[in-house]
Amino acid sequence: MNFLVASIESLGAKVTGWFIVGYDIFAFLTQSLLLLLDRSTWNRATFDVVVKQVYFTAVQILPVFLGYVLVISWLIITIILTTARDFGLTGFASEMTIRVLVLELLPFLTALFIALRSGSAINTEVALMRVNNELDALEHCKVPPMQFEFLPRLIGGVVSVVTLAGLAGLLALLLSYLSIYGLSMAGFEAFTQIIAKIFNLNILFGLIAKCALFGLAVTLIPITAGLETPKKLFMVPVSVLRGMMRVFFAIVAIEVVSLALKYI
Amino acid sequence: MAALPDDVARVALELPLRANLTALDNIALIPLYQRHFTAGESVKQAQAMLEQLGYAGIAPLRDPDMTPAQRFVTQLARALILGRSRLVIDRPGAMLYDVSYPDFIRQLAEQTSSTGTWDIYDFSWNQILYSQALDPE
């Protein structure tokens, strides 16, 4: 009996904890959106920090990211083409490549890439700032941490994931064409028709929305996880661990919901 | 410590610098965000403040690369550039453990053009250090 009560209590505590975390994330997002609408937010100083964030998150990693996209895309395209040929479905290879790579796999991998590189760094930095009282010092100096530290990271994350996923998609399309038709222009019309057929407005809007949500997840969750770190240095790794687990589940959840909306 | 009124600038161990910013950027944040100066003008003001304190050379240093005295000077410059009427230095011994701090703070105070009042809060058992600094004999 005692075991049952303890289990129910433990489950209840966990569920309450999840609700509190969810509420904190939602409250932070609402605050950020309200600040975005505030004209005073858009000063030169905030804009400069946003540009720096986009540079650190997207531009700095561009060569490595493009190399990684090239290898992954080439592998997946080769697998799809070989399988399509084996089953006599070569005609569907282009569509399959675009649907699998450009719409699903590359945005997902881009989000994972940014989460591992920038999300973990953001989580650690915010946790350290909280533990070391740096946020209190900024508030004492009347420098708003939201405008100076958090909002630029959120905007930087969204812009970076959307643009990197877009760039990865374009590269995959080019690679896909070259793999199927080679350097000949013979298949250009058929290929562009397939692209036009797949990328209707709904799909395009859905893809951008999904990438924007990925971008939010890889920045918003690490920031809130960092902010809830107790003021103890040894809790920083725990904060990063929790934050990154939440980011992973959020990315998977966004992908699953997007797939369900598209195909079910 | 209870919340201080808005006209008080505080220098304390609990109010550290932003670790990933240079001394200059830590100080320049204030004119940039509070008074909406341009980045160039804010940096100029921050540099002038460091020069006034006689520590222009620490401008490119980040917190972990500074000595306790350099860190204190940066925190002080950040507090002074706030332009508040009262400056509170809270337990300076906790920050300035490598220098004779009553003399050090007096020298810095003499170098600035600050018109506000400077208050030092310290432990009662350190009172003797201040008397010694006032009376070198």
Tab-separated table of C-alpha atoms in Angstrom:
chain	number	residue	atom	x	y	z
A	1	MET	CA	0.000	0.000	0.000
A	2	ASN	CA	2.778	2.372	1.005
A	3	PHE	CA	4.583	1.569	-2.218
A	4	LEU	CA	1.458	2.449	-4.209
A	5	VAL	CA	1.019	5.776	-2.374
A	6	ALA	CA	4.694	6.625	-2.871
A	7	SER	CA	4.459	5.801	-6.582
A	8	ILE	CA	1.346	7.952	-7.037
A	9	GLU	CA	2.997	10.798	-5.117
A	10	SER	CA	6.142	10.530	-7.209
A	11	LEU	CA	4.122	10.474	-10.442
A	12	GLY	CA	2.081	13.466	-9.259
A	13	ALA	CA	5.241	15.399	-8.427
A	14	LYS	CA	6.663	14.631	-11.871
A	15	VAL	CA	3.483	15.688	-13.685
A	16	THR	CA	3.317	18.902	-11.608
A	17	GLY	CA	6.976	19.531	-12.444
A	18	TRP	CA	6.285	19.133	-16.174
A	19	PHE	CA	3.360	21.553	-15.943
A	20	ILE	CA	5.534	24.090	-14.115
A	21	VAL	CA	8.278	23.769	-16.747
A	22	GLY	CA	5.687	24.088	-19.537
A	23	TYR	CA	4.155	27.133	-17.870
A	24	ASP	CA	7.580	28.779	-17.414
A	25	ILE	CA	8.446	28.214	-21.087
A	26	PHE	CA	5.073	29.540	-22.215
A	27	ALA	CA	5.309	32.577	-19.894
A	28	PHE	CA	8.816	33.360	-21.152
A	29	LEU	CA	7.677	33.031	-24.770
A	30	THR	CA	4.709	35.349	-24.151
A	31	GLN	CA	6.987	37.903	-22.490
A	32	SER	CA	9.393	37.706	-25.432
A	33	LEU	CA	6.611	38.148	-27.986
A	34	LEU	CA	5.231	41.155	-26.099
A	35	LEU	CA	8.714	42.659	-25.985
A	36	LEU	CA	9.090	42.051	-29.721
A	37	LEU	CA	5.992	44.167	-30.291
A	38	ASP	CA	7.338	46.947	-28.078
A	39	ARG	CA	8.915	49.670	-30.176
A	40	SER	CA	11.560	50.489	-27.549
A	41	THR	CA	13.016	46.975	-27.943
A	42	TRP	CA	14.106	47.746	-31.462
A	43	ASN	CA	17.053	49.954	-30.697
A	44	ARG	CA	20.462	49.815	-32.351
A	45	ALA	CA	22.050	47.975	-29.408
A	46	THR	CA	19.585	45.056	-29.522
A	47	PHE	CA	19.849	44.886	-33.305
A	48	ASP	CA	23.662	44.659	-33.056
A	49	VAL	CA	23.410	41.753	-30.601
A	50	VAL	CA	20.893	39.984	-32.896
A	51	VAL	CA	23.332	40.304	-35.820
A	52	LYS	CA	26.136	38.907	-33.638
A	53	GLN	CA	23.945	35.980	-32.589
A	54	VAL	CA	23.037	35.141	-36.194
A	55	TYR	CA	26.740	35.304	-37.072
A	56	PHE	CA	27.749	32.962	-34.219
A	57	THR	CA	24.862	30.548	-34.767
A	58	ALA	CA	24.634	30.379	-38.556
A	59	VAL	CA	27.466	32.071	-40.436
A	60	GLN	CA	30.388	30.780	-38.368
A	61	ILE	CA	29.393	27.133	-38.875
A	62	LEU	CA	28.489	27.436	-42.550
A	63	PRO	CA	31.451	25.478	-44.073
A	64	VAL	CA	31.095	22.566	-41.623
A	65	PHE	CA	27.311	22.585	-41.949
A	66	LEU	CA	27.339	22.581	-45.749
A	67	GLY	CA	29.886	19.745	-45.774
A	68	TYR	CA	27.687	17.744	-43.422
A	69	VAL	CA	24.583	18.419	-45.546
A	70	LEU	CA	26.450	17.420	-48.689
A	71	VAL	CA	27.508	14.048	-47.256
A	72	ILE	CA	24.115	13.219	-45.709
A	73	SER	CA	22.201	14.317	-48.823
A	74	TRP	CA	24.475	12.400	-51.179
A	75	LEU	CA	24.080	9.226	-49.080
A	76	ILE	CA	20.290	9.464	-48.807
A	77	ILE	CA	19.873	10.339	-52.501
A	78	THR	CA	22.064	7.375	-53.491
A	79	ILE	CA	20.054	5.017	-51.253
A	80	ILE	CA	16.724	6.295	-52.635
A	81	LEU	CA	17.912	6.106	-56.253
A	82	THR	CA	19.323	2.589	-55.879
A	83	THR	CA	16.175	1.338	-54.163
A	84	ALA	CA	13.925	3.042	-56.736
A	85	ARG	CA	15.897	1.448	-59.578
A	86	ASP	CA	15.718	-2.003	-57.914
A	87	PHE	CA	11.946	-1.751	-57.654
A	88	GLY	CA	11.471	-0.106	-61.054
A	89	LEU	CA	10.210	3.117	-59.483
A	90	THR	CA	12.781	5.508	-60.950
A	91	GLY	CA	10.002	7.928	-61.927
A	92	PHE	CA	9.225	8.544	-58.271
A	93	ALA	CA	12.834	9.013	-57.180
A	94	SER	CA	12.856	12.809	-57.488
A	95	GLU	CA	9.644	13.245	-55.517
A	96	MET	CA	10.733	10.779	-52.872
A	97	THR	CA	14.112	12.537	-52.507
A	98	ILE	CA	12.501	15.951	-52.098
A	99	ARG	CA	9.883	14.735	-49.636
A	100	VAL	CA	12.302	12.745	-47.479
A	101	LEU	CA	15.282	15.081	-47.581
A	102	VAL	CA	14.070	18.650	-48.085
A	103	LEU	CA	10.800	18.493	-46.175
A	104	GLU	CA	11.695	16.176	-43.301
A	105	LEU	CA	15.252	15.015	-42.737
A	106	LEU	CA	17.280	18.182	-43.379
A	107	PRO	CA	15.193	20.564	-41.208
A	108	PHE	CA	15.276	17.948	-38.424
A	109	LEU	CA	19.045	17.457	-38.698
A	110	THR	CA	19.594	21.227	-38.895
A	111	ALA	CA	17.659	21.685	-35.647
A	112	LEU	CA	19.685	18.899	-34.004
A	113	PHE	CA	22.927	20.466	-35.264
A	114	ILE	CA	22.036	23.922	-33.881
A	115	ALA	CA	20.754	22.384	-30.639
A	116	LEU	CA	23.991	20.503	-30.029
A	117	ARG	CA	26.206	23.433	-30.966
A	118	SER	CA	24.357	26.546	-29.841
A	119	GLY	CA	21.540	25.259	-27.611
A	120	SER	CA	23.923	23.564	-25.197
A	121	ALA	CA	26.171	26.654	-25.166
A	122	ILE	CA	23.202	28.940	-24.467
A	123	ASN	CA	21.983	26.664	-21.659
A	124	THR	CA	25.433	26.605	-20.034
A	125	GLU	CA	25.980	30.343	-20.408
A	126	VAL	CA	22.578	31.328	-18.980
A	127	ALA	CA	22.995	28.869	-16.086
A	128	LEU	CA	26.454	30.298	-15.304
A	129	MET	CA	25.144	33.851	-15.577
A	130	ARG	CA	22.437	33.000	-13.065
A	131	VAL	CA	24.760	31.169	-10.673
A	132	ASN	CA	27.374	33.964	-10.806
A	133	ASN	CA	24.754	36.727	-10.248
A	134	GLU	CA	25.614	38.324	-13.597
A	135	LEU	CA	21.912	38.769	-14.343
A	136	ASP	CA	21.410	40.542	-11.003
A	137	ALA	CA	24.333	42.834	-11.852
A	138	LEU	CA	22.764	43.698	-15.221
A	139	GLU	CA	19.448	44.452	-13.532
A	140	HIS	CA	21.205	46.655	-10.957
A	141	CYS	CA	22.702	48.622	-13.864
A	142	LYS	CA	19.252	48.824	-15.487
A	143	VAL	CA	20.448	46.907	-18.533
A	144	PRO	CA	17.457	44.667	-19.354
A	145	PRO	CA	18.723	41.037	-19.624
A	146	MET	CA	15.715	40.176	-21.757
A	147	GLN	CA	16.698	42.664	-24.466
A	148	PHE	CA	20.431	42.287	-24.116
A	149	GLU	CA	20.837	38.550	-23.534
A	150	PHE	CA	17.707	36.520	-24.298
A	151	LEU	CA	15.683	38.079	-27.096
A	152	PRO	CA	18.682	38.285	-29.497
A	153	ARG	CA	19.368	34.596	-28.881
A	154	LEU	CA	15.749	33.668	-29.620
A	155	ILE	CA	15.671	35.711	-32.834
A	156	GLY	CA	19.137	34.433	-33.788
A	157	GLY	CA	18.011	30.819	-33.266
A	158	VAL	CA	14.867	31.159	-35.368
A	159	VAL	CA	16.607	33.047	-38.188
A	160	SER	CA	19.526	30.598	-38.190
A	161	VAL	CA	17.458	27.393	-38.305
A	162	VAL	CA	15.128	28.754	-41.005
A	163	THR	CA	17.977	29.996	-43.228
A	164	LEU	CA	20.256	26.992	-42.679
A	165	ALA	CA	17.412	24.542	-43.361
A	166	GLY	CA	16.543	26.552	-46.496
A	167	LEU	CA	20.138	26.499	-47.654
A	168	ALA	CA	20.414	22.779	-46.922
A	169	GLY	CA	17.204	22.187	-48.903
A	170	LEU	CA	18.526	24.098	-51.910
A	171	LEU	CA	21.789	22.162	-51.820
A	172	ALA	CA	19.882	18.870	-51.594
A	173	LEU	CA	17.692	19.850	-54.562
A	174	LEU	CA	20.782	20.637	-56.640
A	175	LEU	CA	22.471	17.402	-55.608
A	176	SER	CA	19.312	15.459	-56.287
A	177	TYR	CA	19.045	16.879	-59.831
A	178	LEU	CA	22.708	16.157	-60.526
A	179	SER	CA	22.384	12.590	-59.215
A	180	ILE	CA	19.320	11.842	-61.331
A	181	TYR	CA	19.991	13.756	-64.551
A	182	GLY	CA	23.693	14.549	-64.379
A	183	LEU	CA	24.890	17.792	-65.998
A	184	SER	CA	22.284	17.566	-68.763
A	185	MET	CA	19.450	20.115	-68.853
A	186	ALA	CA	17.090	17.480	-70.256
A	187	GLY	CA	15.332	16.790	-66.992
A	188	PHE	CA	15.079	20.408	-65.857
A	189	GLU	CA	11.438	20.888	-66.828
A	190	ALA	CA	10.256	17.628	-65.280
A	191	PHE	CA	12.261	18.289	-62.137
A	192	THR	CA	10.913	21.832	-61.654
A	193	GLN	CA	7.382	20.538	-62.241
A	194	ILE	CA	7.829	18.026	-59.425
A	195	ILE	CA	9.142	20.801	-57.174
A	196	ALA	CA	6.155	23.004	-58.035
A	197	LYS	CA	3.777	20.094	-57.380
A	198	ILE	CA	5.263	19.361	-53.949
A	199	PHE	CA	5.830	22.913	-52.751
A	200	ASN	CA	2.305	24.269	-52.736
A	201	LEU	CA	1.581	27.177	-50.389
A	202	ASN	CA	0.436	24.952	-47.516
A	203	ILE	CA	3.569	22.828	-47.617
A	204	LEU	CA	5.840	25.857	-47.942
A	205	PHE	CA	4.168	27.670	-45.051
A	206	GLY	CA	4.236	24.455	-42.983
A	207	LEU	CA	7.949	23.985	-43.668
A	208	ILE	CA	8.810	27.556	-42.632
A	209	ALA	CA	6.600	27.284	-39.531
A	210	LYS	CA	8.236	23.971	-38.595
A	211	CYS	CA	11.740	25.416	-38.975
A	212	ALA	CA	10.758	28.493	-36.947
A	213	LEU	CA	9.403	26.225	-34.184
A	214	PHE	CA	12.630	24.202	-34.285
A	215	GLY	CA	14.557	27.470	-33.958
A	216	LEU	CA	12.454	28.499	-30.977
A	217	ALA	CA	12.854	25.093	-29.329
A	218	VAL	CA	16.658	25.094	-29.596
A	219	THR	CA	16.953	28.523	-27.952
A	220	LEU	CA	13.878	29.058	-25.778
A	221	ILE	CA	14.154	25.765	-23.878
A	222	PRO	CA	17.893	26.121	-23.068
A	223	ILE	CA	17.325	29.715	-21.872
A	224	THR	CA	14.463	28.752	-19.544
A	225	ALA	CA	16.387	25.691	-18.327
A	226	GLY	CA	19.359	27.954	-17.568
A	227	LEU	CA	17.172	30.451	-15.733
A	228	GLU	CA	15.709	27.815	-13.440
A	229	THR	CA	19.162	26.625	-12.295
A	230	PRO	CA	19.554	26.851	-8.508
A	231	LYS	CA	22.395	29.200	-7.505
A	232	LYS	CA	24.879	26.371	-7.027
A	233	LEU	CA	27.768	25.803	-9.433
A	234	PHE	CA	27.463	22.011	-9.318
A	235	MET	CA	23.894	22.306	-10.647
A	236	VAL	CA	25.058	23.766	-13.994
A	237	PRO	CA	25.735	20.352	-15.651
A	238	VAL	CA	22.356	19.102	-14.357
A	239	SER	CA	20.669	22.166	-15.866
A	240	VAL	CA	22.329	21.544	-19.251
A	241	LEU	CA	21.394	17.851	-19.128
A	242	ARG	CA	17.732	18.680	-18.393
A	243	GLY	CA	17.632	21.461	-20.955
A	244	MET	CA	19.085	19.346	-23.741
A	245	MET	CA	16.746	16.425	-23.005
A	246	ARG	CA	13.793	18.825	-23.236
A	247	VAL	CA	15.145	20.230	-26.498
A	248	PHE	CA	15.435	16.710	-27.942
A	249	PHE	CA	11.863	15.798	-26.947
A	250	ALA	CA	10.556	19.121	-28.278
A	251	ILE	CA	12.295	18.637	-31.654
A	252	VAL	CA	10.944	15.094	-31.953
A	253	ALA	CA	7.444	16.262	-30.922
A	254	ILE	CA	7.462	19.054	-33.534
A	255	GLU	CA	8.579	16.592	-36.234
A	256	VAL	CA	5.961	13.985	-35.244
A	257	VAL	CA	3.142	16.556	-35.193
A	258	SER	CA	4.278	17.956	-38.552
A	259	LEU	CA	4.321	14.449	-40.096
A	260	ALA	CA	0.927	13.636	-38.620
A	261	LEU	CA	-0.581	16.864	-39.977
A	262	LYS	CA	0.877	16.202	-43.417
A	263	TYR	CA	0.247	12.503	-43.915
A	264	ILE	CA	-2.540	11.374	-41.572
B	1	MET	CA	21.116	42.986	1.339
B	2	ALA	CA	17.864	44.932	1.004
B	3	ALA	CA	17.037	46.535	-2.343
B	4	LEU	CA	18.812	49.857	-2.741
B	5	PRO	CA	17.112	53.027	-3.951
B	6	ASP	CA	17.469	53.917	-7.619
B	7	ASP	CA	19.954	56.726	-6.931
B	8	VAL	CA	22.540	54.310	-5.509
B	9	ALA	CA	25.211	52.596	-7.593
B	10	ARG	CA	26.711	49.611	-5.819
B	11	VAL	CA	30.083	47.955	-6.224
B	12	ALA	CA	30.008	44.524	-4.621
B	13	LEU	CA	31.308	41.006	-5.012
B	14	GLU	CA	27.710	39.907	-5.679
B	15	LEU	CA	27.453	42.181	-8.713
B	16	PRO	CA	30.142	40.759	-11.005
B	17	LEU	CA	31.069	41.731	-14.546
B	18	ARG	CA	29.678	39.892	-17.576
B	19	ALA	CA	32.358	37.242	-17.936
B	20	ASN	CA	32.356	37.042	-21.735
B	21	LEU	CA	32.623	40.807	-22.265
B	22	THR	CA	35.770	42.927	-22.104
B	23	ALA	CA	36.202	45.585	-19.425
B	24	LEU	CA	35.388	48.230	-22.028
B	25	ASP	CA	32.195	46.475	-23.195
B	26	ASN	CA	31.034	45.945	-19.614
B	27	ILE	CA	31.209	49.693	-19.022
B	28	ALA	CA	29.915	50.679	-22.480
B	29	LEU	CA	26.724	48.653	-21.904
B	30	ILE	CA	25.406	51.392	-19.625
B	31	PRO	CA	25.386	54.352	-22.053
B	32	LEU	CA	24.378	51.971	-24.861
B	33	TYR	CA	21.274	50.564	-23.168
B	34	GLN	CA	20.332	53.237	-20.670
B	35	ARG	CA	20.952	56.418	-22.549
B	36	HIS	CA	20.712	54.958	-26.073
B	37	PHE	CA	24.039	56.277	-27.317
B	38	THR	CA	25.519	54.657	-30.409
B	39	ALA	CA	27.987	51.782	-29.942
B	40	GLY	CA	30.914	54.037	-30.956
B	41	GLU	CA	29.963	56.838	-28.576
B	42	SER	CA	29.348	54.371	-25.714
B	43	VAL	CA	32.790	52.831	-26.185
B	44	LYS	CA	34.324	56.317	-26.236
B	45	GLN	CA	32.654	57.196	-22.934
B	46	ALA	CA	33.746	53.898	-21.379
B	47	GLN	CA	37.335	54.415	-22.536
B	48	ALA	CA	37.322	57.955	-21.100
B	49	MET	CA	36.135	56.588	-17.747
B	50	LEU	CA	38.943	54.015	-17.652
B	51	GLU	CA	41.493	56.679	-18.598
B	52	GLN	CA	40.214	58.923	-15.821
B	53	LEU	CA	40.794	56.112	-13.326
B	54	GLY	CA	44.278	55.528	-14.753
B	55	TYR	CA	43.496	52.054	-16.080
B	56	ALA	CA	43.089	52.548	-19.839
B	57	GLY	CA	45.241	49.459	-20.468
B	58	ILE	CA	42.674	47.013	-19.085
B	59	ALA	CA	40.074	47.852	-21.760
B	60	PRO	CA	40.485	44.604	-23.780
B	61	LEU	CA	40.670	42.277	-20.751
B	62	ARG	CA	37.866	39.911	-19.801
B	63	ASP	CA	36.969	39.178	-16.186
B	64	PRO	CA	39.010	35.946	-15.790
B	65	ASP	CA	42.109	37.692	-17.167
B	66	MET	CA	42.014	40.590	-14.697
B	67	THR	CA	43.736	40.974	-11.347
B	68	PRO	CA	41.409	41.707	-8.401
B	69	ALA	CA	42.384	45.406	-8.558
B	70	GLN	CA	41.682	45.617	-12.309
B	71	ARG	CA	38.342	43.863	-11.806
B	72	PHE	CA	37.449	46.287	-9.033
B	73	VAL	CA	38.345	49.286	-11.202
B	74	THR	CA	36.092	47.963	-13.986
B	75	GLN	CA	33.226	47.430	-11.554
B	76	LEU	CA	33.817	50.917	-10.167
B	77	ALA	CA	33.887	52.461	-13.660
B	78	ARG	CA	30.624	50.677	-14.475
B	79	ALA	CA	29.076	52.067	-11.293
B	80	LEU	CA	30.393	55.584	-11.934
B	81	ILE	CA	29.146	55.699	-15.514
B	82	LEU	CA	25.650	55.027	-14.172
B	83	GLY	CA	25.813	58.654	-13.026
B	84	ARG	CA	23.945	58.036	-9.769
B	85	SER	CA	24.274	60.457	-6.872
B	86	ARG	CA	25.507	57.906	-4.346
B	87	LEU	CA	28.116	55.184	-4.705
B	88	VAL	CA	28.193	52.298	-2.244
B	89	ILE	CA	31.275	50.106	-2.090
B	90	ASP	CA	30.202	46.977	-0.288
B	91	ARG	CA	32.863	45.034	1.647
B	92	PRO	CA	35.820	46.074	-0.555
B	93	GLY	CA	38.116	43.602	1.200
B	94	ALA	CA	36.239	40.756	-0.494
B	95	MET	CA	37.152	42.172	-3.909
B	96	LEU	CA	40.491	43.869	-3.256
B	97	TYR	CA	42.374	41.179	-1.418
B	98	ASP	CA	45.686	41.896	-3.161
B	99	VAL	CA	46.123	45.609	-2.295
B	100	SER	CA	45.841	47.885	0.707
B	101	TYR	CA	42.345	48.836	-0.239
B	102	PRO	CA	41.589	51.984	1.808
B	103	ASP	CA	44.534	53.734	0.096
B	104	PHE	CA	43.674	52.255	-3.250
B	105	ILE	CA	40.048	53.443	-3.114
B	106	ARG	CA	41.121	56.903	-1.909
B	107	GLN	CA	43.500	57.245	-4.870
B	108	LEU	CA	40.767	56.231	-7.292
B	109	ALA	CA	38.314	58.668	-5.714
B	110	GLU	CA	40.827	61.494	-6.110
B	111	GLN	CA	41.263	60.683	-9.799
B	112	THR	CA	37.585	60.823	-10.727
B	113	SER	CA	35.470	63.854	-11.395
B	114	SER	CA	32.519	62.225	-9.611
B	115	THR	CA	30.420	64.733	-7.687
B	116	GLY	CA	28.346	62.191	-5.766
B	117	THR	CA	29.054	60.736	-2.338
B	118	TRP	CA	31.050	57.564	-1.880
B	119	ASP	CA	30.145	55.256	1.029
B	120	ILE	CA	32.152	52.244	2.044
B	121	TYR	CA	30.448	49.458	3.975
B	122	ASP	CA	32.943	47.219	5.691
B	123	PHE	CA	33.211	44.952	8.704
B	124	SER	CA	33.804	46.790	11.983
B	125	TRP	CA	37.031	44.879	12.591
B	126	ASN	CA	38.506	46.429	9.446
B	127	GLN	CA	38.036	49.970	10.804
B	128	ILE	CA	41.670	50.104	11.857
B	129	LEU	CA	42.764	49.815	8.207
B	130	TYR	CA	40.975	53.051	7.373
B	131	SER	CA	42.485	54.885	10.371
B	132	GLN	CA	45.945	53.740	9.287
B	133	ALA	CA	45.306	54.983	5.776
B	134	LEU	CA	44.182	58.369	7.064
B	135	ASP	CA	47.136	58.661	9.422
B	136	PRO	CA	50.276	57.211	7.831
B	137	GLU	CA	52.329	58.047	10.971
